[in-house]
Amino acid sequence: MNERIFQENNRVIKRFFNLDSQTYEEGALSVQTKEMLGLAASMVLRCDDCIRYHVGKCHEEGVSQDELMEVMSISLIVGGSIVIPHLRRAVEYWDLLQEG
Amino acid sequence: MNERIFQENNRVIKRFFNLDSQTYEEGALSVQTKEMLGLAASMVLRCDDCIRYHVGKCHEEGVSQDELMEVMSISLIVGGSIVIPHLRRAVEYWDLLQEG
Amino acid sequence: MNERIFQENNRVIKRFFNLDSQTYEEGALSVQTKEMLGLAASMVLRCDDCIRYHVGKCHEEGVSQDELMEVMSISLIVGGSIVIPHLRRAVEYWDLLQEG
Amino acid sequence: MNERIFQENNRVIKRFFNLDSQTYEEGALSVQTKEMLGLAASMVLRCDDCIRYHVGKCHEEGVSQDELMEVMSISLIVGGSIVIPHLRRAVEYWDLLQEG
Amino acid sequence: MNERIFQENNRVIKRFFNLDSQTYEEGALSVQTKEMLGLAASMVLRCDDCIRYHVGKCHEEGVSQDELMEVMSISLIVGGSIVIPHLRRAVEYWDLLQEG
Amino acid sequence: MNERIFQENNRVIKRFFNLDSQTYEEGALSVQTKEMLGLAASMVLRCDDCIRYHVGKCHEEGVSQDELMEVMSISLIVGGSIVIPHLRRAVEYWDLLQEG
């Protein structure tokens, strides 16, 4: 679908998509830390597709299960019980990735 | 004001406040990383009091200015231009803390 | 300011304002219960002006301090720690009303 | 899935889950009123899983259909037309529960 | 489902539904502009059912593909990367409508 | 404050700020329509600084008072009564601009 959107001649959308990728590149913070930050932000804003993406990236970047759970716990405390359904789906997806 | 609220005999509120403190204690993740996660979550939910609190903690925990700016950049990309007024106030408060 | 807005010939806005008032009238639920529902909704959406309005109405309708704190506790659990600054200001305003 | 999450040694998440249950226990307010408050908060935050849970609890606690509709109407006025899709699904689930 | 909800004797809900329809009628602004405004508001609030409805209306009202993409780009910049999954589904639905 | 932020060597933030400006440039849609779209999005997300900015731009671009009120009415219906405090402040600022 991203390819479909790139076919459009809308520069703002294209540039936003590029900028989105650059945001998570190694900088003063490691890719791992940045992906955890992206995950926490996605959790409290309750965006399942975004959560899934960042859980995948956290897995790739070697985040441990205890670390992941601490990202979840911060998101839960900040965002409240409405975060729970997303937390469940995030852990379900994480388990799937762990099983490989 | 927290003291005032603790005078109430509402156990749920008291326990939530205690739990909130425990959340940011050293664990699998460092206090520094946890405070940056709390900051990103507060930025995208646009809670100025929360942002101020976590910017202060990030400063105490030795987060560098470049690191702080990367937390801000992730929050901005995830949460969009409505984050900008909060980003401005966060940087303003950071500058104040840097001046000591 | 409401008077100023009613001077406009925008029917949708006028009708919305009227509908907003009707919503909290006695029905199957008492005005008291409705005002507590309005307060909980305003707390989790973090609208300080709305919270203040419904705290005032709860006070008028004879909601007790323990009841008010339970509305606050539900809002806090559902909405998370970002609700705390609003909870503080709500209790502060409640105390002011109690002092008369 | 809650059992799965309880297997983790993350105290914050476990305590939050326990606190979440305590919140809706009988207190100064009845369980019925608390469940309606939880429903209104879930409606305006547009969390379908949470809405479904509280609609079920309201049904168990003997909330009448007219009362439920008034909770919905307050949520609709406070949260606006974006609440409508959730209102539809809530009423659909309520009808299912009524049919038994 | 709207018919089902209209069977209820809840005046507030019925009036809100009527008011919702009136809002998008021709006025100082054209129906086309109003539907684009409704779409932008629905995009940033991330309500898929609402987005789908307004994308359909924009199509009926003769909004061009370039115009639609500009509504999307504004929503993306204002609301951030969490808007992306909704943008994808909106374009997918638009393509379906274009194919007729 | 924007100048202060531009002093930082954070490319993501700088590029986002530039992209934000490009978004509202004349395209398939006029600047006037784009500013109204930005205003509706800011209203439902309840960002006062953003609302103020777009109300100012709408005024510059010759949006009439009836048109502005229709943007407000759509925002109110989509976002609900929590939009009211922001609507009041928006109209207050508009009146100030009209007085010149």
XYZ file of C-alpha atoms in Angstrom:
600
model
C 0.000 0.000 0.000
C 2.940 2.355 0.647
C 3.945 1.854 -3.021
C 0.425 2.765 -4.079
C 0.641 5.988 -2.032
C 4.085 6.805 -3.468
C 2.546 6.726 -6.972
C 0.626 9.868 -6.062
C 2.356 13.156 -6.819
C 1.762 14.463 -3.307
C 5.146 15.656 -2.077
C 4.054 16.266 1.511
C 2.947 12.663 2.027
C 6.103 11.252 0.343
C 8.380 13.471 2.424
C 6.538 12.568 5.593
C 7.017 8.870 4.866
C 10.748 9.420 4.279
C 11.062 11.516 7.415
C 9.266 8.813 9.404
C 11.992 6.314 8.388
C 14.855 8.724 9.181
C 13.450 9.320 12.672
C 14.375 5.835 13.884
C 17.931 5.777 12.466
C 20.931 5.518 14.824
C 21.781 8.918 16.340
C 22.573 10.096 19.851
C 20.156 7.316 20.848
C 20.480 3.731 19.609
C 17.955 2.219 17.188
C 16.866 -0.038 20.050
C 16.018 2.859 22.359
C 14.285 4.720 19.541
C 12.115 1.730 18.700
C 11.116 1.414 22.368
C 10.210 5.122 22.348
C 8.151 4.630 19.167
C 6.443 1.669 20.840
C 5.541 3.592 24.022
C 4.163 6.485 21.951
C 2.108 4.074 19.807
C 0.807 2.227 22.878
C -0.575 5.319 24.605
C -2.082 6.552 21.325
C -3.558 3.075 20.866
C -2.556 2.503 17.234
C -2.463 -1.292 16.744
C -0.703 -1.225 13.362
C 1.978 1.087 14.774
C 2.384 -1.078 17.909
C 2.804 -4.201 15.800
C 5.435 -2.483 13.668
C 7.477 -1.294 16.659
C 7.126 -4.636 18.526
C 8.610 -6.283 15.433
C 11.467 -3.781 15.342
C 12.110 -4.171 19.091
C 12.348 -7.928 18.530
C 14.822 -7.453 15.669
C 16.911 -5.050 17.749
C 17.288 -7.549 20.586
C 15.005 -5.989 23.196
C 14.544 -8.589 25.964
C 11.151 -9.752 27.194
C 11.620 -8.019 30.557
C 12.530 -4.789 28.784
C 9.491 -5.049 26.523
C 7.264 -5.600 29.563
C 8.680 -2.454 31.166
C 7.868 -0.434 28.047
C 4.346 -1.899 28.311
C 4.088 -1.056 32.023
C 5.041 2.588 31.464
C 2.508 2.833 28.618
C -0.157 1.267 30.841
C 0.432 3.643 33.757
C 0.582 6.729 31.548
C -2.368 5.759 29.311
C -4.616 3.832 31.720
C -6.801 0.753 31.397
C -7.858 1.641 27.834
C -4.316 0.557 26.877
C -5.015 -3.030 28.082
C -6.589 -4.411 24.866
C -3.563 -3.128 22.919
C -1.159 -4.532 25.516
C -2.800 -7.956 25.100
C -2.451 -7.876 21.320
C 1.161 -6.632 21.600
C 2.150 -9.519 23.908
C 0.319 -11.994 21.652
C 2.348 -10.751 18.677
C 5.585 -10.765 20.699
C 4.975 -14.424 21.675
C 4.484 -15.259 18.000
C 7.817 -13.607 17.127
C 9.581 -15.411 19.998
C 8.346 -18.776 18.747
C 9.949 -17.752 15.439
C -1.593 18.904 46.331
C -0.527 15.229 46.356
C -0.584 15.418 50.174
C -4.088 16.831 50.046
C -5.204 13.905 47.849
C -3.496 11.379 50.161
C -5.665 12.678 53.033
C -8.667 11.168 51.267
C -9.507 7.600 52.188
C -9.664 6.536 48.545
C -7.413 3.468 48.268
C -7.535 3.268 44.473
C -6.125 6.770 44.018
C -3.426 6.236 46.687
C -2.356 2.913 45.178
C -2.293 4.399 41.709
C 0.009 7.188 42.912
C 2.338 4.620 44.522
C 2.287 2.444 41.432
C 3.084 5.465 39.276
C 6.301 6.004 41.293
C 7.315 2.327 41.153
C 6.941 2.327 37.359
C 10.024 4.472 36.819
C 12.345 2.589 39.239
C 15.456 0.833 37.919
C 14.588 -2.561 36.404
C 15.531 -4.315 33.179
C 15.620 -0.776 31.791
C 17.590 2.057 33.419
C 15.823 4.986 35.117
C 17.178 7.159 32.309
C 15.549 5.097 29.576
C 12.301 4.868 31.544
C 12.150 8.629 31.975
C 12.672 9.109 28.238
C 9.822 6.638 27.614
C 7.603 8.546 30.068
C 8.525 11.763 28.277
C 7.673 10.410 24.796
C 4.324 9.077 26.065
C 3.539 12.443 27.725
C 4.550 14.387 24.604
C 2.218 12.530 22.246
C -0.632 12.732 24.792
C 0.148 16.446 25.131
C 0.159 16.676 28.922
C 2.295 19.730 29.788
C 2.579 18.996 33.527
C 3.679 15.425 32.749
C 6.177 16.627 30.112
C 7.678 19.115 32.553
C 8.025 16.405 35.190
C 9.799 13.971 32.849
C 12.019 16.678 31.285
C 13.167 17.452 34.848
C 13.863 13.781 35.534
C 15.699 13.363 32.208
C 17.889 16.301 33.168
C 18.648 14.770 36.584
C 19.442 11.405 34.989
C 22.024 12.934 32.662
C 20.169 12.744 29.350
C 22.165 14.847 26.839
C 20.625 17.637 24.780
C 20.977 15.629 21.557
C 19.254 12.662 23.182
C 16.437 14.869 24.453
C 15.977 16.304 20.967
C 15.692 12.789 19.552
C 12.970 11.928 22.074
C 11.242 15.128 20.909
C 11.672 14.238 17.231
C 10.094 10.792 17.681
C 7.191 12.349 19.606
C 6.748 14.941 16.863
C 6.678 12.391 14.028
C 4.336 10.019 15.869
C 2.001 12.727 17.204
C 2.152 15.370 14.437
C 2.185 19.163 14.398
C -0.202 19.408 17.377
C 2.830 18.330 19.449
C 4.744 21.506 18.446
C 3.404 23.850 21.174
C 4.355 21.241 23.794
C 7.771 20.735 22.192
C 8.395 24.490 22.426
C 7.486 24.586 26.114
C 9.579 21.457 26.788
C 12.692 22.993 25.195
C 12.085 26.256 27.025
C 11.996 24.373 30.346
C 15.064 22.320 29.372
C 17.014 25.522 28.638
C 16.036 26.842 32.073
C 17.349 23.650 33.707
C 20.583 23.800 31.701
C 21.227 27.356 32.858
C 20.917 25.935 36.380
C -19.300 34.208 25.557
C -22.228 31.828 24.985
C -24.406 34.904 24.313
C -21.859 36.108 21.772
C -21.992 32.737 20.000
C -25.821 32.755 20.048
C -25.739 36.058 18.139
C -24.391 34.137 15.150
C -26.974 32.733 12.757
C -25.406 29.279 12.853
C -28.260 26.874 13.627
C -26.053 23.820 14.151
C -24.056 25.456 16.944
C -27.198 26.851 18.631
C -28.962 23.502 18.488
C -25.904 21.707 19.804
C -25.766 24.079 22.795
C -29.467 23.453 23.503
C -29.034 19.705 23.132
C -26.071 19.812 25.491
C -28.330 21.291 28.211
C -31.139 18.768 27.612
C -28.682 15.885 27.982
C -28.254 16.412 31.718
C -31.983 16.810 32.547
C -33.705 14.298 34.850
C -34.692 11.149 32.959
C -34.316 7.437 33.659
C -31.143 8.552 35.465
C -31.107 11.327 38.081
C -29.413 14.664 37.407
C -26.843 13.675 40.031
C -25.856 10.472 38.221
C -25.791 12.279 34.880
C -23.482 14.969 36.231
C -21.116 12.305 37.578
C -21.148 10.653 34.124
C -20.398 14.000 32.500
C -17.565 14.502 34.980
C -15.995 11.081 34.309
C -16.194 11.657 30.542
C -14.621 15.123 30.914
C -11.863 13.792 33.200
C -10.663 11.106 30.782
C -10.835 13.560 27.867
C -8.907 16.035 30.045
C -11.055 19.106 29.431
C -10.458 21.411 32.426
C -13.340 23.806 31.691
C -15.730 20.857 31.337
C -14.416 19.237 34.551
C -14.887 22.476 36.460
C -18.442 22.791 35.176
C -19.411 19.241 36.166
C -17.632 19.441 39.560
C -19.779 22.523 40.258
C -22.949 20.692 39.214
C -21.998 17.623 41.297
C -21.578 19.925 44.282
C -24.992 21.525 43.679
C -26.626 18.106 43.302
C -25.320 16.926 46.670
C -22.630 14.466 45.552
C -20.582 13.579 48.660
C -16.805 13.907 48.837
C -16.352 10.112 48.921
C -18.561 9.757 45.853
C -16.628 12.472 44.028
C -13.358 10.705 44.848
C -14.733 7.464 43.412
C -15.641 9.233 40.161
C -12.047 10.541 40.169
C -10.602 7.081 40.858
C -12.489 5.498 37.939
C -11.351 8.324 35.649
C -7.771 7.865 36.835
C -7.725 4.097 36.239
C -9.394 4.343 32.834
C -7.385 7.356 31.627
C -4.015 6.841 33.340
C -1.467 9.149 34.961
C -2.081 11.908 32.377
C -5.368 12.468 34.250
C -3.474 13.414 37.453
C -2.976 17.145 36.729
C -6.716 17.442 36.014
C -7.571 15.438 39.144
C -5.470 17.873 41.213
C -7.243 20.912 39.757
C -10.669 19.237 40.201
C -10.020 18.551 43.914
C -8.685 22.073 44.372
C -11.918 23.491 42.904
C -14.047 21.070 44.964
C -12.310 22.255 48.160
C -13.076 25.838 47.191
C -16.771 24.989 46.740
C -16.854 23.113 50.052
C -15.470 26.131 51.886
C -18.398 28.017 50.318
C -4.586 -13.601 27.777
C -4.688 -12.014 31.255
C -3.238 -15.284 32.638
C -0.462 -15.092 30.068
C 0.360 -11.551 31.190
C 0.282 -12.585 34.877
C 3.025 -15.144 34.140
C 5.399 -12.239 33.540
C 7.301 -11.014 36.585
C 6.291 -7.409 35.936
C 4.876 -6.148 39.229
C 3.576 -2.863 37.834
C 1.349 -4.558 35.275
C 0.048 -7.116 37.804
C -0.722 -4.439 40.360
C -2.436 -2.301 37.759
C -4.673 -5.223 36.794
C -5.573 -5.799 40.462
C -6.208 -2.110 41.017
C -8.427 -2.016 37.935
C -10.678 -4.708 39.528
C -10.796 -2.949 42.917
C -11.903 0.291 41.253
C -15.360 -1.042 40.410
C -16.091 -2.626 43.816
C -18.993 -1.344 45.940
C -18.036 1.817 47.841
C -19.709 5.173 48.381
C -21.107 4.526 44.893
C -22.887 1.295 43.918
C -21.332 -1.199 41.497
C -24.093 -0.248 39.051
C -23.195 3.451 39.069
C -19.480 2.641 38.827
C -20.033 0.417 35.801
C -22.023 3.187 34.098
C -19.147 5.586 34.838
C -16.671 3.074 33.382
C -18.899 2.755 30.322
C -19.157 6.514 29.746
C -15.362 6.885 30.092
C -14.785 3.989 27.647
C -17.296 5.380 25.160
C -15.691 8.816 24.886
C -12.219 7.235 24.654
C -13.628 4.897 21.987
C -12.248 1.612 23.320
C -14.527 -1.132 21.926
C -13.202 -3.928 24.146
C -13.675 -1.743 27.236
C -17.189 -0.704 26.125
C -18.178 -4.345 25.588
C -16.880 -5.258 29.047
C -18.802 -2.466 30.802
C -21.996 -3.027 28.764
C -21.876 -6.653 29.982
C -21.388 -5.531 33.575
C -24.211 -2.947 33.296
C -26.477 -5.742 32.055
C -25.494 -7.979 34.981
C -26.065 -5.135 37.457
C -29.608 -4.542 36.234
C -29.153 -1.259 34.372
C -32.365 -0.668 32.366
C -32.399 -0.013 28.621
C -33.496 3.604 29.133
C -30.659 4.126 31.610
C -28.142 2.590 29.201
C -29.378 4.887 26.433
C -28.868 7.904 28.701
C -25.280 6.839 29.395
C -24.878 6.583 25.609
C -26.465 10.005 25.038
C -24.098 11.722 27.484
C -21.119 9.991 25.857
C -22.354 11.075 22.425
C -22.784 14.725 23.390
C -19.447 14.913 25.213
C -17.466 12.948 22.601
C -19.243 13.904 19.346
C -20.132 12.021 16.186
C -16.928 9.955 16.269
C -18.621 8.092 19.153
C -21.440 6.890 16.823
C -19.725 3.737 15.453
C -18.998 2.641 19.039
C -22.559 3.479 20.120
C -23.877 1.242 17.315
C -21.683 -1.675 18.381
C -22.593 -1.139 22.052
C -26.347 -1.280 21.311
C -25.836 -4.334 19.080
C -24.082 -6.120 21.955
C -26.735 -4.961 24.453
C -29.495 -6.406 22.220
C -27.607 -9.710 22.126
C -27.434 -9.771 25.934
C -31.138 -8.892 26.230
C -32.066 -11.814 23.981
C -30.104 -13.943 26.429
C -28.471 0.045 12.891
C -29.471 3.745 12.821
C -33.117 2.604 12.500
C -32.646 0.379 15.544
C -31.323 3.346 17.524
C -34.209 5.561 16.343
C -36.656 3.046 17.856
C -35.395 4.089 21.291
C -37.241 6.969 22.914
C -34.013 8.825 23.649
C -34.555 12.343 22.295
C -30.959 13.459 22.759
C -29.569 10.702 20.537
C -32.256 11.247 17.860
C -31.670 14.992 17.809
C -27.925 14.511 17.638
C -28.312 12.243 14.612
C -30.530 14.828 12.903
C -28.130 17.628 13.765
C -25.242 15.575 12.379
C -27.021 15.434 8.981
C -27.846 19.163 8.978
C -24.203 20.020 9.636
C -23.072 18.990 6.152
C -25.880 20.740 4.223
C -25.045 23.554 1.774
C -24.503 26.850 3.597
C -21.859 29.558 3.401
C -19.570 26.639 2.510
C -20.365 24.112 -0.234
C -21.235 20.490 0.580
C -17.930 19.535 -1.047
C -15.861 21.721 1.280
C -17.865 20.558 4.297
C -17.277 16.908 3.443
C -13.548 17.556 3.132
C -13.633 19.254 6.554
C -15.501 16.260 7.993
C -12.904 13.978 6.435
C -9.923 15.883 7.878
C -11.537 15.902 11.339
C -12.242 12.155 11.105
C -8.710 11.396 9.891
C -6.952 13.113 12.804
C -9.382 11.520 15.286
C -8.708 8.186 13.559
C -12.302 7.014 13.190
C -12.305 4.503 10.285
C -16.105 4.337 9.902
C -16.290 8.143 9.816
C -13.405 8.362 7.318
C -15.077 5.823 5.033
C -18.345 7.771 5.163
C -16.713 11.101 4.276
C -14.463 9.577 1.574
C -17.675 8.256 -0.016
C -19.312 11.676 0.197
C -16.196 13.414 -1.196
C -16.326 11.013 -4.147
C -20.014 11.779 -4.745
C -19.367 15.521 -4.521
C -16.683 15.376 -7.219
C -13.556 15.913 -5.107
C -10.562 15.127 -7.366
C -7.842 12.642 -6.432
C -5.269 15.428 -6.008
C -7.649 17.303 -3.721
C -8.321 14.176 -1.664
C -4.578 13.614 -1.305
C -4.150 17.164 -0.026
C -6.835 16.601 2.601
C -4.886 13.447 3.553
C -1.567 15.322 3.666
C -2.936 17.986 6.017
C -4.407 15.277 8.274
C -1.071 13.450 8.250
C 0.972 16.515 9.203
C -1.451 17.619 11.910
C -2.055 14.130 13.359
C 1.329 12.433 12.775
C 2.377 8.925 11.773
C -0.446 7.306 13.769
C -2.700 8.590 10.960
C -0.868 6.404 8.388
C -2.882 3.170 8.858
C -6.101 5.183 8.392
C -4.657 6.985 5.365
C -3.873 3.591 3.785
C -7.415 2.334 4.339
C -8.885 5.630 3.068
C -6.901 5.439 -0.202
C -7.813 1.755 -0.583
C -11.511 2.656 -0.291
C -11.094 5.635 -2.644
C -9.506 3.358 -5.281
C -12.478 1.008 -4.948
C -14.899 3.894 -5.528
C -12.880 5.133 -8.514
C -13.066 1.692 -10.135
C -16.831 2.033 -9.709
C 11.129 29.832 19.921
C 11.170 28.276 16.433
C 14.571 29.939 15.895
C 15.804 28.418 19.124
C 14.701 24.960 17.942
C 16.340 25.489 14.530
C 19.675 26.049 16.303
C 19.609 22.380 17.284
C 21.231 19.982 14.847
C 18.184 17.715 14.806
C 17.366 17.187 11.133
C 14.049 15.413 11.749
C 12.592 18.341 13.680
C 13.865 20.908 11.150
C 12.486 18.932 8.213
C 9.156 18.455 9.962
C 8.868 22.220 10.515
C 9.617 22.850 6.820
C 7.158 20.178 5.734
C 4.517 21.706 7.983
C 4.846 25.017 6.083
C 4.743 23.347 2.652
C 1.526 21.536 3.570
C -0.569 24.709 3.473
C 0.825 26.075 0.172
C -1.491 26.507 -2.832
C -2.027 23.213 -4.662
C -5.089 21.421 -5.993
C -6.813 23.106 -3.037
C -6.575 26.842 -2.340
C -4.665 28.181 0.677
C -8.043 29.272 2.068
C -9.511 25.758 1.961
C -6.301 24.282 3.391
C -6.331 26.703 6.305
C -9.944 25.786 7.062
C -8.951 22.107 6.973
C -6.047 22.815 9.341
C -8.455 24.691 11.609
C -11.024 21.842 11.727
C -8.267 19.317 12.481
C -6.861 21.564 15.247
C -10.323 22.158 16.734
C -11.184 18.474 17.141
C -7.706 17.751 18.541
C -8.210 20.721 20.881
C -4.862 22.434 20.351
C -5.388 26.113 21.270
C -2.094 27.371 19.839
C -2.816 25.576 16.552
C -6.412 26.904 16.455
C -5.185 30.454 17.031
C -2.655 30.102 14.216
C -5.206 28.795 11.703
C -7.909 31.312 12.752
C -5.338 34.033 11.985
C -4.550 32.499 8.593
C -8.268 32.099 7.773
C -8.727 35.778 8.549
C -5.812 36.739 6.272
C -7.154 34.520 3.477
C -10.552 36.234 3.533
C -12.679 33.510 5.120
C -16.046 35.103 6.009
C -17.568 34.957 9.486
C -20.352 32.618 8.306
C -17.768 30.302 6.753
C -15.676 30.311 9.927
C -18.771 29.452 11.972
C -19.482 26.504 9.677
C -15.942 25.194 10.190
C -16.624 25.554 13.933
C -19.981 23.762 13.666
C -18.456 20.756 11.867
C -15.677 20.587 14.471
C -18.268 20.771 17.253
C -20.435 17.979 15.852
C -17.476 15.698 15.096
C -15.618 16.373 18.360
C -18.478 16.963 20.835
C -19.004 19.323 23.754
C -15.346 19.109 24.828
C -14.676 21.324 21.778
C -16.797 24.155 23.264
C -14.079 25.844 25.388
C -11.825 25.941 22.298
C -14.683 27.248 20.133
C -15.218 30.081 22.626
C -11.544 31.058 22.565
C -11.455 30.795 18.757
C -14.424 33.163 18.353
C -12.935 35.538 20.913
C -9.698 35.684 18.888
C -11.635 36.063 15.617
C -13.542 39.058 17.052
C -10.221 40.619 18.036
C -8.924 40.208 14.470
C -12.143 41.623 13.000
C -11.824 44.740 15.150
C -8.346 45.073 13.614
